[in-house]
mmCIF file of N, CA, C and O in Angstrom:
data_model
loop_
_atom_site.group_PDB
_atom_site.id
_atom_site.type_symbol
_atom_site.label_atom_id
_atom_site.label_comp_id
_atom_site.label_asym_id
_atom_site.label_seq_id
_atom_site.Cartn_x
_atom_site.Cartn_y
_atom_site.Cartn_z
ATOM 1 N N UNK P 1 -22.378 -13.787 27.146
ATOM 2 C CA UNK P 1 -21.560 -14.045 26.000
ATOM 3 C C UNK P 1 -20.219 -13.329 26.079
ATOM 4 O O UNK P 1 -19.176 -13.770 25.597
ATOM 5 N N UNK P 2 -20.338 -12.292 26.671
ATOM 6 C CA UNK P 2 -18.805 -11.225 26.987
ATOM 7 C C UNK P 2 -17.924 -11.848 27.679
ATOM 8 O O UNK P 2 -16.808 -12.183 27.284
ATOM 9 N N UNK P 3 -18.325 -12.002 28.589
ATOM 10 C CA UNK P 3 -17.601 -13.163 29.576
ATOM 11 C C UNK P 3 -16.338 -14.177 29.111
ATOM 12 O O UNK P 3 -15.148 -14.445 29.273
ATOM 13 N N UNK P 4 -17.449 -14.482 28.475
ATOM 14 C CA UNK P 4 -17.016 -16.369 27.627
ATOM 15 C C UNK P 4 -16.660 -16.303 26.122
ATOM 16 O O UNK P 4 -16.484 -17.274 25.385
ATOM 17 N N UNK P 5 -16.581 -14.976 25.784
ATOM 18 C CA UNK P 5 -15.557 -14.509 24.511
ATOM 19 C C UNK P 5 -16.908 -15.485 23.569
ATOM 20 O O UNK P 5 -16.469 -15.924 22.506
ATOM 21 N N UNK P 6 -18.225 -15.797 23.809
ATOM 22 C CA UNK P 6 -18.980 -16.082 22.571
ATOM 23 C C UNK P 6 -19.531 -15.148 21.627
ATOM 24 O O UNK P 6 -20.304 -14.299 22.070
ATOM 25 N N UNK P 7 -19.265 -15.161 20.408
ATOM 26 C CA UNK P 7 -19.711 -14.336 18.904
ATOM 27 C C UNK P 7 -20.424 -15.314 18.627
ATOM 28 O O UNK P 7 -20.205 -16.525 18.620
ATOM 29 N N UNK P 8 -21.616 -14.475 18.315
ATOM 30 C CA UNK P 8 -22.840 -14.702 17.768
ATOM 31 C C UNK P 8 -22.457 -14.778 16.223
ATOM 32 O O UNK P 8 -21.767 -13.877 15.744
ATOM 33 N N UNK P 9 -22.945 -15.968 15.342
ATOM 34 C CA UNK P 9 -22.926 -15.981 13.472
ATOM 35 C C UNK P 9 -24.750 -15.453 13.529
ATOM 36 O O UNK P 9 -25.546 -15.986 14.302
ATOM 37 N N UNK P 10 -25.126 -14.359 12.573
ATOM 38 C CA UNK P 10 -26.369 -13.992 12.284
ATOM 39 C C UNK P 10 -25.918 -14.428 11.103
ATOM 40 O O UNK P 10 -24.829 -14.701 10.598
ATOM 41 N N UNK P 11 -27.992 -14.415 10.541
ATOM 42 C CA UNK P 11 -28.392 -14.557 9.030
ATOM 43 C C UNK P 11 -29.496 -14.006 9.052
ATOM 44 O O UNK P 11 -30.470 -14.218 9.774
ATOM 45 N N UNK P 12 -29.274 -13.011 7.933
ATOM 46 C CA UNK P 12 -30.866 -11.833 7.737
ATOM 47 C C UNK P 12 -31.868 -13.624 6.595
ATOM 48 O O UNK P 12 -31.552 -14.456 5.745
ATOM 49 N N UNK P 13 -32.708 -13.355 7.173
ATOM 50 C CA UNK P 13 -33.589 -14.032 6.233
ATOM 51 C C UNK P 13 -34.269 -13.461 5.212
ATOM 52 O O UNK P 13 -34.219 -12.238 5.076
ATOM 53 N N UNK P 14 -35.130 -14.391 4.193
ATOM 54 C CA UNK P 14 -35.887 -13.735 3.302
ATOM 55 C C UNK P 14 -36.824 -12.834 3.323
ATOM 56 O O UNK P 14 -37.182 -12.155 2.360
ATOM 57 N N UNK P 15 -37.377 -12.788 4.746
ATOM 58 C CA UNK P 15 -38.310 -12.236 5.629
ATOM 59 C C UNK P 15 -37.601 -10.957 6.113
ATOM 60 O O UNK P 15 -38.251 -9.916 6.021
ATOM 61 N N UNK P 16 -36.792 -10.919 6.439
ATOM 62 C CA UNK P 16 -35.258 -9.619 6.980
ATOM 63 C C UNK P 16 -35.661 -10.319 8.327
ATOM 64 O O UNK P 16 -35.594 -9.532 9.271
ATOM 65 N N UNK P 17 -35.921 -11.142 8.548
ATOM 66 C CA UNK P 17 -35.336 -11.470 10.144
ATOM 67 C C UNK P 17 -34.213 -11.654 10.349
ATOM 68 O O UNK P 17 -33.647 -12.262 9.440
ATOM 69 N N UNK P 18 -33.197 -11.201 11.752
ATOM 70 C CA UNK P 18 -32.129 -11.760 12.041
ATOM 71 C C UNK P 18 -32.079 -13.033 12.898
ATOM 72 O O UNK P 18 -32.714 -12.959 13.950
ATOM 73 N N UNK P 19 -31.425 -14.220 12.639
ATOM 74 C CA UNK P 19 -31.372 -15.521 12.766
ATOM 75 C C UNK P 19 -30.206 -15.915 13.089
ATOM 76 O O UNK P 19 -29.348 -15.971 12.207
ATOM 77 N N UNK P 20 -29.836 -16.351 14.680
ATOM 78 C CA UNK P 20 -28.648 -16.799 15.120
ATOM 79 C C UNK P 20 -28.288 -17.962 14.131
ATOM 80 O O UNK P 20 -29.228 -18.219 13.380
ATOM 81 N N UNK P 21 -27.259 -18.671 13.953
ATOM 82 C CA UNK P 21 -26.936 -19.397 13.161
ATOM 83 C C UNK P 21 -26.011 -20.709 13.768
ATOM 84 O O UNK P 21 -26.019 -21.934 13.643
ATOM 85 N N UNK P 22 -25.331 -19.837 14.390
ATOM 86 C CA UNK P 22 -24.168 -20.525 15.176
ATOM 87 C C UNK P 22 -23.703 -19.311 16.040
ATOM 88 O O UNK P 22 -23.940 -18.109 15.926
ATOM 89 N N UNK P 23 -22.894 -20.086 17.028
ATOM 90 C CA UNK P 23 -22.664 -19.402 17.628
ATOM 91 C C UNK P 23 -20.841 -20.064 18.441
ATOM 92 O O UNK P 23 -20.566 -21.182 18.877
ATOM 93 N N UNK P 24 -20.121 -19.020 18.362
ATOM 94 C CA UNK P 24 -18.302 -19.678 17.948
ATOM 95 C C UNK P 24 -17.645 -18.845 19.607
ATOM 96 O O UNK P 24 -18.155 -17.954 20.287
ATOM 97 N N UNK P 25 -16.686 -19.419 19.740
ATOM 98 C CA UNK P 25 -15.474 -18.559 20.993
ATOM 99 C C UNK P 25 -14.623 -18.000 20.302
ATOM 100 O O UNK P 25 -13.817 -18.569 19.565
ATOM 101 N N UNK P 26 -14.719 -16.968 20.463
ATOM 102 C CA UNK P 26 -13.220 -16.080 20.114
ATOM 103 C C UNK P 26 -13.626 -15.886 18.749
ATOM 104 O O UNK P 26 -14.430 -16.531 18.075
ATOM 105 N N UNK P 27 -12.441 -14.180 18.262
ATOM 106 C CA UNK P 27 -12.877 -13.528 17.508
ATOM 107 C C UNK P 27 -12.055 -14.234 15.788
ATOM 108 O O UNK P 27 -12.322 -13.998 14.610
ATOM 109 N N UNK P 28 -11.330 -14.865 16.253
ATOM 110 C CA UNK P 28 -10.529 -14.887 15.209
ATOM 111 C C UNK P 28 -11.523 -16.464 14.801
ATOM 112 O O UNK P 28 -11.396 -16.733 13.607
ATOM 113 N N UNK P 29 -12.198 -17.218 15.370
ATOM 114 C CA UNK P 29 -13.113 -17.909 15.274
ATOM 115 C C UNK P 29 -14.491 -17.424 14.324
ATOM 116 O O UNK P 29 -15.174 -18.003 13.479
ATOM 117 N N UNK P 30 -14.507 -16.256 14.843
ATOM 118 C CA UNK P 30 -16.447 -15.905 14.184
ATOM 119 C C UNK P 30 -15.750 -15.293 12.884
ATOM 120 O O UNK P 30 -16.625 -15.128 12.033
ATOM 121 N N UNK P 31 -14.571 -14.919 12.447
ATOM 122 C CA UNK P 31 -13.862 -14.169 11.219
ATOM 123 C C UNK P 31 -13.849 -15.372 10.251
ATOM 124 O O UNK P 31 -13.702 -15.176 9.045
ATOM 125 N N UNK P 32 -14.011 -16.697 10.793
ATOM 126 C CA UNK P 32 -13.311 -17.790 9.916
ATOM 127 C C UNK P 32 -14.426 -18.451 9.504
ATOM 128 O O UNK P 32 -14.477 -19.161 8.500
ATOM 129 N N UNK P 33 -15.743 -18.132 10.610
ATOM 130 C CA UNK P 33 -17.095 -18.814 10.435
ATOM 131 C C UNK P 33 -17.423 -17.904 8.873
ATOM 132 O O UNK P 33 -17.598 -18.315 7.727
ATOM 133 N N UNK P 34 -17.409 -16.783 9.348
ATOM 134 C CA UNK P 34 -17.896 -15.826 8.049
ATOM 135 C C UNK P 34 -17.081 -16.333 6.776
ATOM 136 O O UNK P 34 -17.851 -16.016 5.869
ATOM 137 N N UNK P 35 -16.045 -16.896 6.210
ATOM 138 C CA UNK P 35 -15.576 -16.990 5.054
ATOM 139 C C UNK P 35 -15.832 -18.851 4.928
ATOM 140 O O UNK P 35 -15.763 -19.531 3.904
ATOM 141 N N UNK P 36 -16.149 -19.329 6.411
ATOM 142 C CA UNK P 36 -16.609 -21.060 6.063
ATOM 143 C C UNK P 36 -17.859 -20.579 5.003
ATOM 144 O O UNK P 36 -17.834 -20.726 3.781
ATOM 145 N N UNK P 37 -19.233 -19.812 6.006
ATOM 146 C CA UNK P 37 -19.953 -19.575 5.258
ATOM 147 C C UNK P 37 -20.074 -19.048 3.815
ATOM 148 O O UNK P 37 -21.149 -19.236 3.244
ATOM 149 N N UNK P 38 -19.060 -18.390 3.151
ATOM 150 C CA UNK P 38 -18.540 -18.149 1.981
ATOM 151 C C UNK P 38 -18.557 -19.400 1.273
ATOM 152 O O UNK P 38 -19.283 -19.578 0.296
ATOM 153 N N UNK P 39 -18.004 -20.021 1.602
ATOM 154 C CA UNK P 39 -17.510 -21.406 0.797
ATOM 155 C C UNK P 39 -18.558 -22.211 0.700
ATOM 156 O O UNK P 39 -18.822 -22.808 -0.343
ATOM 157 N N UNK P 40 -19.402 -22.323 2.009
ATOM 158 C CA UNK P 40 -20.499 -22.802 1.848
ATOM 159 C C UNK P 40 -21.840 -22.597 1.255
ATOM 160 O O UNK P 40 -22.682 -23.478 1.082
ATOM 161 N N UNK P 41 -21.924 -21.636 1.032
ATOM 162 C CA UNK P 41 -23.923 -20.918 1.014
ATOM 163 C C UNK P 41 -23.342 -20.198 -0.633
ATOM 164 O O UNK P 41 -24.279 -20.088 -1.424
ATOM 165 N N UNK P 42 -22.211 -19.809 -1.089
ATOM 166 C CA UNK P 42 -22.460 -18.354 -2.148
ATOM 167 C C UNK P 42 -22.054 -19.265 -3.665
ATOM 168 O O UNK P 42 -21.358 -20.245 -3.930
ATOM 169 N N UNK P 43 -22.788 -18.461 -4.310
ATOM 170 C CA UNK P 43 -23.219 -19.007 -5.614
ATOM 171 C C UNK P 43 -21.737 -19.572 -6.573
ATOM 172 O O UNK P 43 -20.698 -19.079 -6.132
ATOM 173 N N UNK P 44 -21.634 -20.083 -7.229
ATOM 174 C CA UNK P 44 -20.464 -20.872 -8.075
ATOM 175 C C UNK P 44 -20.503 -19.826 -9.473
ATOM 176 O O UNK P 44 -21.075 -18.798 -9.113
ATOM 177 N N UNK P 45 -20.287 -19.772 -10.252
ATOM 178 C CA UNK P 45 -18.569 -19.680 -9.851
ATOM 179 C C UNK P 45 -18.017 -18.340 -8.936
ATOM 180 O O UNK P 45 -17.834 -17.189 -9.333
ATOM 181 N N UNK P 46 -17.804 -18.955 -7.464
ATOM 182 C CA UNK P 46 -17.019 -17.775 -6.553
ATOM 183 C C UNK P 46 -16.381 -17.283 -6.680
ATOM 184 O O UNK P 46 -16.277 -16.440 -5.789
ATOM 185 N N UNK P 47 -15.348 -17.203 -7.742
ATOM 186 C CA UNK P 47 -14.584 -16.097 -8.219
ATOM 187 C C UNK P 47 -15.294 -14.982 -8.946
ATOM 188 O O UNK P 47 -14.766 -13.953 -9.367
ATOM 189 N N UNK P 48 -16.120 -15.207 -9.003
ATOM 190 C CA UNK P 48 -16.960 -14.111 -10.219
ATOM 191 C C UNK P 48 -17.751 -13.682 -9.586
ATOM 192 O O UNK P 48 -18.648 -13.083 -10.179
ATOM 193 N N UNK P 49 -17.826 -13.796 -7.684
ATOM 194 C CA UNK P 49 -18.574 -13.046 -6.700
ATOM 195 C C UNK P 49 -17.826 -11.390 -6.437
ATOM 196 O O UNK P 49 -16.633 -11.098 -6.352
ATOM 197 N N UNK P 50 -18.903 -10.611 -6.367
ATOM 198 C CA UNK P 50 -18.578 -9.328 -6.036
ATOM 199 C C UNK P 50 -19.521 -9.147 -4.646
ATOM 200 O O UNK P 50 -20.750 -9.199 -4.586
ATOM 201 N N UNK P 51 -18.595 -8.927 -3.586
ATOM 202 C CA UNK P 51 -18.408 -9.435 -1.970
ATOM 203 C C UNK P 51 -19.098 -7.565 -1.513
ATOM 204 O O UNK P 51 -19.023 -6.469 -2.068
ATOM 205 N N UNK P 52 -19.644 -8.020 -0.398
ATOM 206 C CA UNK P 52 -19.732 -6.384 0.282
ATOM 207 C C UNK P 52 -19.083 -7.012 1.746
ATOM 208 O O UNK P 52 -19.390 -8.109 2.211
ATOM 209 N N UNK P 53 -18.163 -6.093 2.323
ATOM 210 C CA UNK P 53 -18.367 -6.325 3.590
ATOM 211 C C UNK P 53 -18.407 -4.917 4.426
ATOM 212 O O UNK P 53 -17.977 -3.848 3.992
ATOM 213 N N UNK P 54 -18.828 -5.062 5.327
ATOM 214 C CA UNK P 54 -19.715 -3.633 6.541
ATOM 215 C C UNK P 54 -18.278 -4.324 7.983
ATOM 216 O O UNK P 54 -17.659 -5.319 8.360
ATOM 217 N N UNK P 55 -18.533 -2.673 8.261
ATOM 218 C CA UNK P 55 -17.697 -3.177 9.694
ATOM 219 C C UNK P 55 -18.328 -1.879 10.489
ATOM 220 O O UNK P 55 -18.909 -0.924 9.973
ATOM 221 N N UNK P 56 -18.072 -2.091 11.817
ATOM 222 C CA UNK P 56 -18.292 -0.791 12.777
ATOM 223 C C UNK P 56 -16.873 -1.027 13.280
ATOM 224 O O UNK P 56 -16.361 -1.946 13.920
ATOM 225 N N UNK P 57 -16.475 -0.038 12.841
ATOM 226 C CA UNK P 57 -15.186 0.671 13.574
ATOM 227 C C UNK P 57 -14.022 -0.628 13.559
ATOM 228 O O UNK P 57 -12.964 -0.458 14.165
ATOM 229 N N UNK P 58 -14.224 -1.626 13.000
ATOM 230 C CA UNK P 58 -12.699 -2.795 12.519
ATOM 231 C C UNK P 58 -12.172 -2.983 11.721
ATOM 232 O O UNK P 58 -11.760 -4.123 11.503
ATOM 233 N N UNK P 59 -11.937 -1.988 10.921
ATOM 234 C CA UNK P 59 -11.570 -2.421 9.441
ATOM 235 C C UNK P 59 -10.161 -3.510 9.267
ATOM 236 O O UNK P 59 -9.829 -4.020 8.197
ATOM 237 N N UNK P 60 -9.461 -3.707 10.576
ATOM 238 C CA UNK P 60 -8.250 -4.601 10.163
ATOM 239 C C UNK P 60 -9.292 -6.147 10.560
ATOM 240 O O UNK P 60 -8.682 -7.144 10.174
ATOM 241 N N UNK P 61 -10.322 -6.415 11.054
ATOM 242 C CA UNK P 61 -10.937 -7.808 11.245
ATOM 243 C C UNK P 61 -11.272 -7.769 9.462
ATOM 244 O O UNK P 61 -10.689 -8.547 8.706
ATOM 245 N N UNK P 62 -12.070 -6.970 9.070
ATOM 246 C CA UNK P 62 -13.072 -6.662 7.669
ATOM 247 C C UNK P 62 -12.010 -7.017 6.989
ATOM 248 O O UNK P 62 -12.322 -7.918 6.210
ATOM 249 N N UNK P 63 -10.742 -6.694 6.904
ATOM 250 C CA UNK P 63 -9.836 -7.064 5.901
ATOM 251 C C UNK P 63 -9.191 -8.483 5.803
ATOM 252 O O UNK P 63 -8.746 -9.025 4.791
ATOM 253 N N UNK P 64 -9.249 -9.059 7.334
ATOM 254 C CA UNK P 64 -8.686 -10.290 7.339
ATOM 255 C C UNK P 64 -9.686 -11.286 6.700
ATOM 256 O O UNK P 64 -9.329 -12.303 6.105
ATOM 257 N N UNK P 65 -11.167 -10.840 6.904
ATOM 258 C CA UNK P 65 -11.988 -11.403 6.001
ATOM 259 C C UNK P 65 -12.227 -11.536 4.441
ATOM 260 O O UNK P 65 -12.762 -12.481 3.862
ATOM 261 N N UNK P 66 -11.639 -10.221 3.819
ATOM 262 C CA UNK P 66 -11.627 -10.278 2.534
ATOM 263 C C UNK P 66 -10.699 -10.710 1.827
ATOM 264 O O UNK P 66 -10.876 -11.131 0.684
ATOM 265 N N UNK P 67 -9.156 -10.645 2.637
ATOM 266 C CA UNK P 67 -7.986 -11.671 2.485
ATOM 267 C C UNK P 67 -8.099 -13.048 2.183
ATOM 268 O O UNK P 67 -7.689 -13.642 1.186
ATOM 269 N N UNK P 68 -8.930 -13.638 3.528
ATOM 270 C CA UNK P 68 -9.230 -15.137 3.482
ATOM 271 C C UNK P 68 -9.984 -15.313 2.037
ATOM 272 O O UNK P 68 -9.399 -15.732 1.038
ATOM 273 N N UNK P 69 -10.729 -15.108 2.054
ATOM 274 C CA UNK P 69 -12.050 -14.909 0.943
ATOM 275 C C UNK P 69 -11.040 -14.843 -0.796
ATOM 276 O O UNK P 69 -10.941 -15.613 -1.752
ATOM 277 N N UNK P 70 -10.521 -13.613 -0.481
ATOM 278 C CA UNK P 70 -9.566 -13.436 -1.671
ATOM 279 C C UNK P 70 -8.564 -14.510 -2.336
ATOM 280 O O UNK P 70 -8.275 -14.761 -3.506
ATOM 281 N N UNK P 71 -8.152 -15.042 -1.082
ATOM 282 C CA UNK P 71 -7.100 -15.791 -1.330
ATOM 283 C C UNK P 71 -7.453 -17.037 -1.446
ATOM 284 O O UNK P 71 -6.415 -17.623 -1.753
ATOM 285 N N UNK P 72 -8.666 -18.108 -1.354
ATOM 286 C CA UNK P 72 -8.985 -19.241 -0.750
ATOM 287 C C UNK P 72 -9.755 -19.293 -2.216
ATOM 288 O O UNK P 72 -9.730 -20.379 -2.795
ATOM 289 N N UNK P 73 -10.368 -18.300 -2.786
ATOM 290 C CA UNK P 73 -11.775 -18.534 -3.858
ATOM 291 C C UNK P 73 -10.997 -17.665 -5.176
ATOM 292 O O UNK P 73 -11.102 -18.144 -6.305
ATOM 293 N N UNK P 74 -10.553 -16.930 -5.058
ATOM 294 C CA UNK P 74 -10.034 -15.946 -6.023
ATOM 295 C C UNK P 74 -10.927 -14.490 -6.384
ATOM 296 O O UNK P 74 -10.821 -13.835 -7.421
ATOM 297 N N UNK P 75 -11.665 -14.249 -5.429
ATOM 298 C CA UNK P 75 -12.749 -12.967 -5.670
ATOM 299 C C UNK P 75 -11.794 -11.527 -5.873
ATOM 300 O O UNK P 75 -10.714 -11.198 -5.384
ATOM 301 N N UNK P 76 -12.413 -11.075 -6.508
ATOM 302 C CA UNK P 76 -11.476 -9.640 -7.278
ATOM 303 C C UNK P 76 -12.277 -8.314 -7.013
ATOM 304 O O UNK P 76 -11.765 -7.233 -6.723
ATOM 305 N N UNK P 77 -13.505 -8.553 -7.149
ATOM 306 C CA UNK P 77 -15.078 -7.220 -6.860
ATOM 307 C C UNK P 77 -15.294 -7.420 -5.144
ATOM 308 O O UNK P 77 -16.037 -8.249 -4.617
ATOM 309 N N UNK P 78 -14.523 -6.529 -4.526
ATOM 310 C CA UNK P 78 -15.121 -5.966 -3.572
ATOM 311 C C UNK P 78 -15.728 -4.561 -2.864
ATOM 312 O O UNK P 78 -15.081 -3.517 -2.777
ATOM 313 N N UNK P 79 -16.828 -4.714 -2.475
ATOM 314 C CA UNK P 79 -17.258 -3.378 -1.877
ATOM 315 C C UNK P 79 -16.955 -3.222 -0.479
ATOM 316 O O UNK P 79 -17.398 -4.142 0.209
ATOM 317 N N UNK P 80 -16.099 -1.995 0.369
ATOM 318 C CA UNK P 80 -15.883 -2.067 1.546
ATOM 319 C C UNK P 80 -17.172 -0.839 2.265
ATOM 320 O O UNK P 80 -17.215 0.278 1.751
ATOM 321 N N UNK P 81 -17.784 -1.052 3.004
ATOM 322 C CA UNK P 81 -18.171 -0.489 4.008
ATOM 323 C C UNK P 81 -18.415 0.211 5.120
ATOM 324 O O UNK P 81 -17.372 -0.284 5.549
ATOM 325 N N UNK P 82 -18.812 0.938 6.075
ATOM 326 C CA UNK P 82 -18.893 1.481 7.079
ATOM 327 C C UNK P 82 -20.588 1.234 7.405
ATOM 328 O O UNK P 82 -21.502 1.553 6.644
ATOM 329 N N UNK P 83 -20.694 0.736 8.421
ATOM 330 C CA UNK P 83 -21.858 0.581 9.032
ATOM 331 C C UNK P 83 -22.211 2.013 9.540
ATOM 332 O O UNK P 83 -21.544 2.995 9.865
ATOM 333 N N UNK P 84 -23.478 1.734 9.474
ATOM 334 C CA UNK P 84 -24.232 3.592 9.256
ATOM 335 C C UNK P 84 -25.108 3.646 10.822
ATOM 336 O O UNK P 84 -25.685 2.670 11.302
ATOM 337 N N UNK P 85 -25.048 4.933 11.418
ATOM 338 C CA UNK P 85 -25.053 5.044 12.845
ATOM 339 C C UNK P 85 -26.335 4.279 13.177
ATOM 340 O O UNK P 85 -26.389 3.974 14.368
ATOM 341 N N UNK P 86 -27.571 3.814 12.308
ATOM 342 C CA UNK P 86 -28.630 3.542 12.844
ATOM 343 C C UNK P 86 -28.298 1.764 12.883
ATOM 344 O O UNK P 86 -28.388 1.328 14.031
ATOM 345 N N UNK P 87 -28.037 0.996 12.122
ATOM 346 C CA UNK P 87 -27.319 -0.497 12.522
ATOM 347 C C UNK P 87 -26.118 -0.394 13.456
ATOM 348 O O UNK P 87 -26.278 -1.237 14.338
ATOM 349 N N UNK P 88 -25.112 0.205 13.618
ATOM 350 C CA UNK P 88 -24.098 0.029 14.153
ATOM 351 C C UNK P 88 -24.640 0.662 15.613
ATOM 352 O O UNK P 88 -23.612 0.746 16.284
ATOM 353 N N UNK P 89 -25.647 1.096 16.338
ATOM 354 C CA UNK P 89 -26.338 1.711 17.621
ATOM 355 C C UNK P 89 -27.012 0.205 18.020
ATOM 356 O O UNK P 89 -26.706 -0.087 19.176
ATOM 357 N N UNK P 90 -27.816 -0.780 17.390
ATOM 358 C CA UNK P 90 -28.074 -1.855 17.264
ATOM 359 C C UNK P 90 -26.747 -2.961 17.855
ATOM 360 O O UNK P 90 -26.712 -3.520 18.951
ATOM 361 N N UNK P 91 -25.702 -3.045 16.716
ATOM 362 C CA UNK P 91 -24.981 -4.026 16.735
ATOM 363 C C UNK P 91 -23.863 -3.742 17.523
ATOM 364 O O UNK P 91 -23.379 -4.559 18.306
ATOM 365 N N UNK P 92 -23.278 -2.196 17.278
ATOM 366 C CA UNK P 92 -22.189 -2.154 18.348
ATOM 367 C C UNK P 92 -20.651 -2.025 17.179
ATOM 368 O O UNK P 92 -20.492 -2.274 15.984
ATOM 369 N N UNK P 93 -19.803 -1.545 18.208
ATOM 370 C CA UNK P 93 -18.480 -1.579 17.754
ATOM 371 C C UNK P 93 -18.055 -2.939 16.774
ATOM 372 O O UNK P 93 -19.037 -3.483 16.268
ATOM 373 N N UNK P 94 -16.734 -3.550 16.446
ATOM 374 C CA UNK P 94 -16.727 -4.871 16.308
ATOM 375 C C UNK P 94 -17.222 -5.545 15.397
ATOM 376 O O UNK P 94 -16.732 -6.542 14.867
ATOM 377 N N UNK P 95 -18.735 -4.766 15.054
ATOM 378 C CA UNK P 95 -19.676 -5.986 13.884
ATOM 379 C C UNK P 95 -19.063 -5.704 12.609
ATOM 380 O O UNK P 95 -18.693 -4.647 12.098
ATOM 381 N N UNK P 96 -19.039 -7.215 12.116
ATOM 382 C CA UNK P 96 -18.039 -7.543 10.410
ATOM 383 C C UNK P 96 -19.627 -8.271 10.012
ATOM 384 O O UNK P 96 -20.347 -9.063 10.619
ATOM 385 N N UNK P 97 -19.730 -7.642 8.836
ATOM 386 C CA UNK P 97 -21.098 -8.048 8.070
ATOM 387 C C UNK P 97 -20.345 -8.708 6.465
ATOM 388 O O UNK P 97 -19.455 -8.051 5.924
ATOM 389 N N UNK P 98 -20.805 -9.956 5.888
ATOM 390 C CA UNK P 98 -19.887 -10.234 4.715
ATOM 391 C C UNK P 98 -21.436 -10.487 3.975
ATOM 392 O O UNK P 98 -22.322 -11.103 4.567
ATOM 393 N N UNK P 99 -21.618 -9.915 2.597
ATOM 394 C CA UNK P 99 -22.808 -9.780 1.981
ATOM 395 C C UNK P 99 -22.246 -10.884 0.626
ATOM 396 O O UNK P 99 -21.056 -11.037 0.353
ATOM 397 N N UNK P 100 -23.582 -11.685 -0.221
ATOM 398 C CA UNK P 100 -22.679 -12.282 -1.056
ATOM 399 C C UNK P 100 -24.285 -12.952 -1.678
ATOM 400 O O UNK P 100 -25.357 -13.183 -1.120
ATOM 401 N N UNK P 101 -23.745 -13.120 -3.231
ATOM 402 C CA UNK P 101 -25.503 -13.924 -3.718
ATOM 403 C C UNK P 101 -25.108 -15.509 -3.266
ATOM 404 O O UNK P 101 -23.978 -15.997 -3.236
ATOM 405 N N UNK P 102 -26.123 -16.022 -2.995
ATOM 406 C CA UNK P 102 -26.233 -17.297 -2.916
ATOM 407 C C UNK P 102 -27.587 -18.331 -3.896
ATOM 408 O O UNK P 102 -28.490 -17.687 -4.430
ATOM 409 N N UNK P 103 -27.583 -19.012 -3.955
ATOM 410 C CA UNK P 103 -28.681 -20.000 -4.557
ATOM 411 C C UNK P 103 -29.457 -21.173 -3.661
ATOM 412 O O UNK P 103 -30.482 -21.827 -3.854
ATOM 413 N N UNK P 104 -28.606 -21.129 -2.734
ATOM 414 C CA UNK P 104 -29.149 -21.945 -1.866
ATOM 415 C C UNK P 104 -29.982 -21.877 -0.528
ATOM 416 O O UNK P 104 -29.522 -21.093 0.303
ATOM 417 N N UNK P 105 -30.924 -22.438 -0.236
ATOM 418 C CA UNK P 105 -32.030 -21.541 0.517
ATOM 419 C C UNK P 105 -31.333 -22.310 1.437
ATOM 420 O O UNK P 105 -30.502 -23.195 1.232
ATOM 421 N N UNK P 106 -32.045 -21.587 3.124
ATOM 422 C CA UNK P 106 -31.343 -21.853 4.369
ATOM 423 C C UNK P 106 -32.429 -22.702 5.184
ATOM 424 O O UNK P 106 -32.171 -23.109 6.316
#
């Protein structure tokens, strides 16, 4: 996947499994998957979503995400993050996590 610039899209399930989802080239690609999925999966009315997002060590990707998000839906409640040494030893530098309620099962 390093190689070939592929980012993995995860989804924790109801179960807490992690679940590839999709899978995108390039980074500015998997940043855009995360706020498609916004638009797609999170509960109505999306402006009245209060967003978490997690990063290991990117906070300028984490922000371009909450920008998009901000600007596209009108969300105002956000929580920013730091991934905590026992997930981020797992996932690595790089990982942008976007948390959000949804209603719709997967």
């Amino acid at each position: 996947g390093t190689l070939l610039n592929i980012k993995p899209v995860l989804h924790v399930d109801d179960d807490g499994r992690l679940i590839a989802t999709d899978k995108v080239r390039g980074r500015k690609k998997s940043l855009n998957e995360l706020v498609q999925k916004f638009a797609t999966l999170a509960s109505e009315p999306k402006s009245e979503q209060t967003i978490t997002i997690s990063h290991g060590d990117c906070l300028e990707d984490a922000n371009y995400v909450v920008d998009a998000i901000k600007e596209r839906y009108g969300v105002k409640d956000v929580i920013f993050n730091v991934l905590d040494p026992v997930i981020g030893a797992h996932s690595g530098p790089g990982t942008v996590a976007l948390f959000f309620m949804t209603d719709k099962q997967r």
